[in-house]
PDB file of C-alpha atoms and ligand atoms in Angstrom:
ATOM      1  CA  UNK A   1      24.261  80.346 -22.292  1.00 81.00           C
ATOM      2  CA  UNK A   2      20.721  81.160 -23.382  1.00 91.00           C
ATOM      3  CA  UNK A   3      20.858  78.408 -25.961  1.00 92.00           C
ATOM      4  CA  UNK A   4      22.257  76.121 -23.265  1.00 92.00           C
ATOM      5  CA  UNK A   5      19.294  76.831 -20.983  1.00 95.00           C
ATOM      6  CA  UNK A   6      16.857  76.240 -23.859  1.00 97.00           C
ATOM      7  CA  UNK A   7      18.598  72.924 -24.638  1.00 97.00           C
ATOM      8  CA  UNK A   8      18.371  71.870 -20.962  1.00 98.00           C
ATOM      9  CA  UNK A   9      14.632  72.594 -20.943  1.00 98.00           C
ATOM     10  CA  UNK A  10      14.168  70.782 -24.288  1.00 98.00           C
ATOM     11  CA  UNK A  11      16.043  67.749 -22.897  1.00 98.00           C
ATOM     12  CA  UNK A  12      13.841  67.737 -19.816  1.00 98.00           C
ATOM     13  CA  UNK A  13      10.709  67.803 -22.011  1.00 98.00           C
ATOM     14  CA  UNK A  14      12.111  65.057 -24.274  1.00 98.00           C
ATOM     15  CA  UNK A  15      12.960  63.002 -21.172  1.00 98.00           C
ATOM     16  CA  UNK A  16       9.371  63.491 -19.983  1.00 98.00           C
ATOM     17  CA  UNK A  17       8.104  61.312 -22.829  1.00 98.00           C
ATOM     18  CA  UNK A  18       7.826  57.990 -20.968  1.00 98.00           C
ATOM     19  CA  UNK A  19       7.902  55.437 -23.770  1.00 98.00           C
ATOM     20  CA  UNK A  20       6.495  52.634 -21.607  1.00 98.00           C
ATOM     21  CA  UNK A  21       3.420  54.755 -20.991  1.00 98.00           C
ATOM     22  CA  UNK A  22       3.126  55.726 -24.683  1.00 98.00           C
ATOM     23  CA  UNK A  23       3.615  52.136 -25.935  1.00 98.00           C
ATOM     24  CA  UNK A  24       1.064  50.710 -23.486  1.00 98.00           C
ATOM     25  CA  UNK A  25      -1.489  53.344 -24.524  1.00 97.00           C
ATOM     26  CA  UNK A  26      -0.766  52.733 -28.208  1.00 97.00           C
ATOM     27  CA  UNK A  27      -0.737  48.920 -28.337  1.00 96.00           C
ATOM     28  CA  UNK A  28      -3.194  47.992 -25.588  1.00 96.00           C
ATOM     29  CA  UNK A  29      -5.031  51.197 -24.726  1.00 97.00           C
ATOM     30  CA  UNK A  30      -4.090  50.804 -21.056  1.00 97.00           C
ATOM     31  CA  UNK A  31      -2.500  53.022 -18.425  1.00 97.00           C
ATOM     32  CA  UNK A  32       0.641  51.052 -17.540  1.00 97.00           C
ATOM     33  CA  UNK A  33       0.673  52.717 -14.114  1.00 97.00           C
ATOM     34  CA  UNK A  34      -2.267  50.511 -13.093  1.00 97.00           C
ATOM     35  CA  UNK A  35      -0.430  47.260 -13.850  1.00 96.00           C
ATOM     36  CA  UNK A  36       2.446  45.228 -12.411  1.00 93.00           C
ATOM     37  CA  UNK A  37       4.820  47.355 -10.382  1.00 92.00           C
ATOM     38  CA  UNK A  38       2.961  50.497 -11.504  1.00 95.00           C
ATOM     39  CA  UNK A  39       6.161  51.817 -13.064  1.00 96.00           C
ATOM     40  CA  UNK A  40       6.198  53.423 -16.509  1.00 97.00           C
ATOM     41  CA  UNK A  41       9.547  51.822 -17.382  1.00 96.00           C
ATOM     42  CA  UNK A  42      10.542  49.146 -19.868  1.00 97.00           C
ATOM     43  CA  UNK A  43      10.634  46.352 -17.252  1.00 95.00           C
ATOM     44  CA  UNK A  44       7.022  46.846 -16.287  1.00 96.00           C
ATOM     45  CA  UNK A  45       5.978  47.280 -19.925  1.00 97.00           C
ATOM     46  CA  UNK A  46       7.611  43.947 -20.729  1.00 96.00           C
ATOM     47  CA  UNK A  47       6.076  42.355 -17.610  1.00 95.00           C
ATOM     48  CA  UNK A  48       2.609  43.580 -18.574  1.00 96.00           C
ATOM     49  CA  UNK A  49       2.599  43.501 -22.386  1.00 97.00           C
ATOM     50  CA  UNK A  50       5.409  41.184 -23.439  1.00 96.00           C
ATOM     51  CA  UNK A  51       8.978  41.519 -24.612  1.00 95.00           C
ATOM     52  CA  UNK A  52       8.283  43.346 -27.883  1.00 97.00           C
ATOM     53  CA  UNK A  53       6.487  46.212 -26.140  1.00 97.00           C
ATOM     54  CA  UNK A  54       9.165  46.188 -23.433  1.00 97.00           C
ATOM     55  CA  UNK A  55      11.929  46.383 -25.994  1.00 98.00           C
ATOM     56  CA  UNK A  56      10.297  49.340 -27.767  1.00 98.00           C
ATOM     57  CA  UNK A  57       9.877  51.117 -24.415  1.00 98.00           C
ATOM     58  CA  UNK A  58      13.517  50.413 -23.563  1.00 98.00           C
ATOM     59  CA  UNK A  59      14.753  51.600 -26.978  1.00 98.00           C
ATOM     60  CA  UNK A  60      12.747  54.833 -26.764  1.00 98.00           C
ATOM     61  CA  UNK A  61      13.798  55.636 -23.188  1.00 98.00           C
ATOM     62  CA  UNK A  62      17.433  54.735 -23.916  1.00 98.00           C
ATOM     63  CA  UNK A  63      17.476  56.768 -27.153  1.00 98.00           C
ATOM     64  CA  UNK A  64      16.089  59.956 -25.595  1.00 98.00           C
ATOM     65  CA  UNK A  65      18.855  59.916 -22.958  1.00 98.00           C
ATOM     66  CA  UNK A  66      21.519  59.131 -25.544  1.00 98.00           C
ATOM     67  CA  UNK A  67      20.325  61.806 -27.992  1.00 98.00           C
ATOM     68  CA  UNK A  68      20.167  64.515 -25.314  1.00 98.00           C
ATOM     69  CA  UNK A  69      23.654  63.748 -23.965  1.00 98.00           C
ATOM     70  CA  UNK A  70      25.149  63.296 -27.422  1.00 98.00           C
ATOM     71  CA  UNK A  71      23.755  66.628 -28.671  1.00 97.00           C
ATOM     72  CA  UNK A  72      25.021  68.356 -25.524  1.00 97.00           C
ATOM     73  CA  UNK A  73      28.480  66.853 -25.963  1.00 97.00           C
ATOM     74  CA  UNK A  74      28.570  67.864 -29.606  1.00 97.00           C
ATOM     75  CA  UNK A  75      27.434  71.385 -28.803  1.00 95.00           C
ATOM     76  CA  UNK A  76      29.542  72.220 -25.758  1.00 94.00           C
ATOM     77  CA  UNK A  77      31.702  69.258 -24.721  1.00 96.00           C
ATOM     78  CA  UNK A  78      31.320  66.614 -21.982  1.00 96.00           C
ATOM     79  CA  UNK A  79      30.005  69.007 -19.299  1.00 97.00           C
ATOM     80  CA  UNK A  80      27.095  70.005 -21.532  1.00 97.00           C
ATOM     81  CA  UNK A  81      26.549  66.356 -22.444  1.00 98.00           C
ATOM     82  CA  UNK A  82      26.208  65.671 -18.740  1.00 98.00           C
ATOM     83  CA  UNK A  83      23.914  68.688 -18.159  1.00 98.00           C
ATOM     84  CA  UNK A  84      21.515  67.731 -20.961  1.00 98.00           C
ATOM     85  CA  UNK A  85      21.732  64.063 -19.974  1.00 98.00           C
ATOM     86  CA  UNK A  86      20.771  64.813 -16.372  1.00 98.00           C
ATOM     87  CA  UNK A  87      17.913  67.008 -17.649  1.00 98.00           C
ATOM     88  CA  UNK A  88      16.613  64.069 -19.741  1.00 98.00           C
ATOM     89  CA  UNK A  89      16.918  61.689 -16.756  1.00 98.00           C
ATOM     90  CA  UNK A  90      15.035  64.145 -14.531  1.00 98.00           C
ATOM     91  CA  UNK A  91      12.391  64.459 -17.266  1.00 98.00           C
ATOM     92  CA  UNK A  92      11.990  60.678 -17.262  1.00 98.00           C
ATOM     93  CA  UNK A  93      11.784  60.410 -13.469  1.00 98.00           C
ATOM     94  CA  UNK A  94       9.672  63.550 -12.917  1.00 98.00           C
ATOM     95  CA  UNK A  95       7.798  63.948 -16.235  1.00 98.00           C
ATOM     96  CA  UNK A  96       5.874  67.120 -16.886  1.00 97.00           C
ATOM     97  CA  UNK A  97       3.279  65.046 -18.802  1.00 96.00           C
ATOM     98  CA  UNK A  98       2.555  62.544 -15.988  1.00 95.00           C
ATOM     99  CA  UNK A  99       2.096  64.723 -12.896  1.00 94.00           C
ATOM    100  CA  UNK A 100       5.855  64.381 -12.250  1.00 96.00           C
ATOM    101  CA  UNK A 101       5.539  60.659 -11.440  1.00 95.00           C
ATOM    102  CA  UNK A 102       7.864  58.827 -13.801  1.00 96.00           C
ATOM    103  CA  UNK A 103      10.310  55.972 -14.102  1.00 97.00           C
ATOM    104  CA  UNK A 104      13.437  54.716 -12.383  1.00 98.00           C
ATOM    105  CA  UNK A 105      16.104  56.134 -14.697  1.00 97.00           C
ATOM    106  CA  UNK A 106      17.765  52.867 -15.723  1.00 98.00           C
ATOM    107  CA  UNK A 107      17.147  52.905 -19.503  1.00 98.00           C
ATOM    108  CA  UNK A 108      17.381  56.695 -19.853  1.00 98.00           C
ATOM    109  CA  UNK A 109      20.439  56.905 -17.583  1.00 98.00           C
ATOM    110  CA  UNK A 110      21.978  54.042 -19.557  1.00 98.00           C
ATOM    111  CA  UNK A 111      21.407  55.975 -22.775  1.00 98.00           C
ATOM    112  CA  UNK A 112      23.099  59.059 -21.331  1.00 98.00           C
ATOM    113  CA  UNK A 113      26.038  56.975 -20.142  1.00 98.00           C
ATOM    114  CA  UNK A 114      26.285  55.333 -23.562  1.00 98.00           C
ATOM    115  CA  UNK A 115      26.648  58.740 -25.265  1.00 98.00           C
ATOM    116  CA  UNK A 116      29.309  59.758 -22.726  1.00 98.00           C
ATOM    117  CA  UNK A 117      31.264  56.508 -22.388  1.00 98.00           C
ATOM    118  CA  UNK A 118      30.063  53.506 -24.421  1.00 98.00           C
ATOM    119  CA  UNK A 119      32.659  51.036 -23.056  1.00 98.00           C
ATOM    120  CA  UNK A 120      31.704  51.637 -19.425  1.00 98.00           C
ATOM    121  CA  UNK A 121      28.046  51.314 -20.456  1.00 98.00           C
ATOM    122  CA  UNK A 122      28.777  47.876 -21.924  1.00 98.00           C
ATOM    123  CA  UNK A 123      30.620  46.877 -18.744  1.00 98.00           C
ATOM    124  CA  UNK A 124      27.669  48.048 -16.623  1.00 98.00           C
ATOM    125  CA  UNK A 125      25.326  46.148 -18.960  1.00 98.00           C
ATOM    126  CA  UNK A 126      27.419  43.026 -18.409  1.00 98.00           C
ATOM    127  CA  UNK A 127      27.088  43.427 -14.639  1.00 98.00           C
ATOM    128  CA  UNK A 128      23.339  44.020 -15.038  1.00 98.00           C
ATOM    129  CA  UNK A 129      22.943  40.888 -17.158  1.00 98.00           C
ATOM    130  CA  UNK A 130      24.981  38.726 -14.784  1.00 98.00           C
ATOM    131  CA  UNK A 131      23.019  39.807 -11.703  1.00 97.00           C
ATOM    132  CA  UNK A 132      19.719  39.362 -13.540  1.00 96.00           C
ATOM    133  CA  UNK A 133      20.779  35.866 -14.624  1.00 96.00           C
ATOM    134  CA  UNK A 134      21.877  34.888 -11.128  1.00 96.00           C
ATOM    135  CA  UNK A 135      19.045  36.453  -9.133  1.00 96.00           C
ATOM    136  CA  UNK A 136      16.076  36.844 -11.498  1.00 96.00           C
ATOM    137  CA  UNK A 137      15.464  40.359 -10.151  1.00 97.00           C
ATOM    138  CA  UNK A 138      15.641  43.215 -12.689  1.00 97.00           C
ATOM    139  CA  UNK A 139      15.609  45.747  -9.870  1.00 97.00           C
ATOM    140  CA  UNK A 140      18.571  44.138  -8.067  1.00 98.00           C
ATOM    141  CA  UNK A 141      20.481  44.023 -11.372  1.00 98.00           C
ATOM    142  CA  UNK A 142      19.733  47.719 -11.960  1.00 98.00           C
ATOM    143  CA  UNK A 143      20.747  48.660  -8.408  1.00 98.00           C
ATOM    144  CA  UNK A 144      24.070  46.812  -8.491  1.00 98.00           C
ATOM    145  CA  UNK A 145      24.959  47.975 -12.023  1.00 98.00           C
ATOM    146  CA  UNK A 146      24.139  51.580 -11.031  1.00 98.00           C
ATOM    147  CA  UNK A 147      26.171  51.326  -7.824  1.00 98.00           C
ATOM    148  CA  UNK A 148      29.215  49.975  -9.719  1.00 98.00           C
ATOM    149  CA  UNK A 149      29.116  52.646 -12.440  1.00 98.00           C
ATOM    150  CA  UNK A 150      30.665  55.566 -10.468  1.00 98.00           C
ATOM    151  CA  UNK A 151      33.590  53.319  -9.486  1.00 98.00           C
ATOM    152  CA  UNK A 152      34.109  52.156 -13.076  1.00 98.00           C
ATOM    153  CA  UNK A 153      34.068  55.789 -14.214  1.00 98.00           C
ATOM    154  CA  UNK A 154      36.544  56.795 -11.488  1.00 98.00           C
ATOM    155  CA  UNK A 155      38.903  54.111 -12.761  1.00 97.00           C
ATOM    156  CA  UNK A 156      38.554  54.511 -16.525  1.00 97.00           C
ATOM    157  CA  UNK A 157      36.945  57.875 -17.394  1.00 97.00           C
ATOM    158  CA  UNK A 158      39.150  60.997 -17.501  1.00 96.00           C
ATOM    159  CA  UNK A 159      36.397  63.635 -17.609  1.00 97.00           C
ATOM    160  CA  UNK A 160      35.305  64.892 -14.209  1.00 97.00           C
ATOM    161  CA  UNK A 161      31.927  65.917 -15.604  1.00 97.00           C
ATOM    162  CA  UNK A 162      31.247  62.347 -16.716  1.00 98.00           C
ATOM    163  CA  UNK A 163      32.458  60.979 -13.368  1.00 98.00           C
ATOM    164  CA  UNK A 164      30.066  63.325 -11.601  1.00 98.00           C
ATOM    165  CA  UNK A 165      27.260  62.131 -13.880  1.00 98.00           C
ATOM    166  CA  UNK A 166      28.012  58.596 -12.653  1.00 98.00           C
ATOM    167  CA  UNK A 167      27.514  59.649  -9.037  1.00 98.00           C
ATOM    168  CA  UNK A 168      24.354  61.688  -9.715  1.00 98.00           C
ATOM    169  CA  UNK A 169      22.876  59.090 -12.087  1.00 98.00           C
ATOM    170  CA  UNK A 170      23.521  56.197  -9.696  1.00 98.00           C
ATOM    171  CA  UNK A 171      22.006  58.195  -6.817  1.00 98.00           C
ATOM    172  CA  UNK A 172      18.852  58.882  -8.843  1.00 98.00           C
ATOM    173  CA  UNK A 173      18.525  55.212  -9.856  1.00 98.00           C
ATOM    174  CA  UNK A 174      18.949  54.007  -6.256  1.00 98.00           C
ATOM    175  CA  UNK A 175      16.582  56.675  -4.893  1.00 98.00           C
ATOM    176  CA  UNK A 176      13.926  55.707  -7.462  1.00 98.00           C
ATOM    177  CA  UNK A 177      14.208  52.024  -6.456  1.00 98.00           C
ATOM    178  CA  UNK A 178      13.196  52.642  -2.827  1.00 98.00           C
ATOM    179  CA  UNK A 179      10.036  50.556  -3.136  1.00 96.00           C
ATOM    180  CA  UNK A 180      11.995  47.770  -4.886  1.00 97.00           C
ATOM    181  CA  UNK A 181      14.597  47.774  -2.098  1.00 98.00           C
ATOM    182  CA  UNK A 182      11.763  47.453   0.409  1.00 98.00           C
ATOM    183  CA  UNK A 183      10.279  44.518  -1.521  1.00 97.00           C
ATOM    184  CA  UNK A 184      13.688  42.851  -1.908  1.00 97.00           C
ATOM    185  CA  UNK A 185      14.140  43.068   1.858  1.00 97.00           C
ATOM    186  CA  UNK A 186      10.762  41.526   2.561  1.00 97.00           C
ATOM    187  CA  UNK A 187      11.102  38.884  -0.167  1.00 95.00           C
ATOM    188  CA  UNK A 188       8.108  40.186  -2.135  1.00 95.00           C
ATOM    189  CA  UNK A 189       9.898  41.658  -5.151  1.00 96.00           C
ATOM    190  CA  UNK A 190       8.719  40.605  -8.639  1.00 91.00           C
ATOM    191  CA  UNK A 191      10.942  37.957 -10.154  1.00 90.00           C
ATOM    192  CA  UNK A 192      11.329  37.560 -13.868  1.00 83.00           C
ATOM    193  CA  UNK A 193       8.555  35.484 -15.385  1.00 58.00           C
ATOM    194  CA  UNK A 194       6.085  36.178 -12.596  1.00 49.00           C
ATOM    195  CA  UNK A 195       3.577  38.962 -12.932  1.00 47.00           C
ATOM    196  CA  UNK A 196       3.520  41.618 -10.275  1.00 45.00           C
ATOM    197  CA  UNK A 197       0.506  42.334  -8.179  1.00 44.00           C
ATOM    198  CA  UNK A 198       1.463  45.443  -6.342  1.00 45.00           C
ATOM    199  CA  UNK A 199       1.842  49.071  -7.274  1.00 44.00           C
ATOM    200  CA  UNK A 200       4.633  51.416  -6.259  1.00 45.00           C
TER     201      UNK A 200
HETATM  202  O1  G3P B 301      14.312  49.570 -14.627  1.00 57.59           O
HETATM  203  C1  G3P B 301      13.455  49.442 -13.578  1.00 57.59           C
HETATM  204  C2  G3P B 301      13.697  48.119 -12.922  1.00 57.59           C
HETATM  205  O2  G3P B 301      14.953  48.122 -12.293  1.00 57.59           O
HETATM  206  C3  G3P B 301      12.627  47.769 -11.954  1.00 57.59           C
HETATM  207  O3  G3P B 301      11.349  47.923 -12.539  1.00 57.59           O
HETATM  208  O4  G3P B 301       8.919  47.565 -12.725  1.00 57.59           O
HETATM  209  O5  G3P B 301      10.332  45.915 -11.480  1.00 57.59           O
HETATM  210  O6  G3P B 301       9.916  48.163 -10.516  1.00 57.59           O
HETATM  211  P1  G3P B 301      10.065  47.378 -11.768  1.00 57.59           P
END
């Protein structure tokens, strides 16, 4: 149990490393929070600094979620994979290094899901890609893919712990997209290819 608690804290700290923030500091010397949507995530890094920087941010944020959940699963089974995965997601959304103002949990949550159930992750990615293609809104794609995930897990995933992760993860993603939902409703959300002007 003590080791479990230490691993949860370590996952939270690992999750707190917002790769979009780190990449933007490293390649352009800027604080990504002052640009585009103001988010530290991969989407805003790509929007502000191009696809290469965005891809690195995505890979880093995805990998930290996947590593945390995978180590947890290896150490104590699916429930511990879920516990460490949620800790990493909470680190990303409420990072200790950025005054607890972090990202929207899509890449990190996707990484956790990938370690727990790769096939459902690919299905959710397919939904995400389709909605992005149709609408041009990354946020709408993230919201719909997140909302579908708990249902996909209920249908195809036997572990209750992983199913519960789907519900918690989707709730965090939707909660963190409040400002996007507001902008989608008012027709002012950033579309792909256009640079954002507002901050969250
Ligand atoms: O992954 C976050 C994405 O869904 C929205 O990001 O920067 O457009 O608010 P952003």
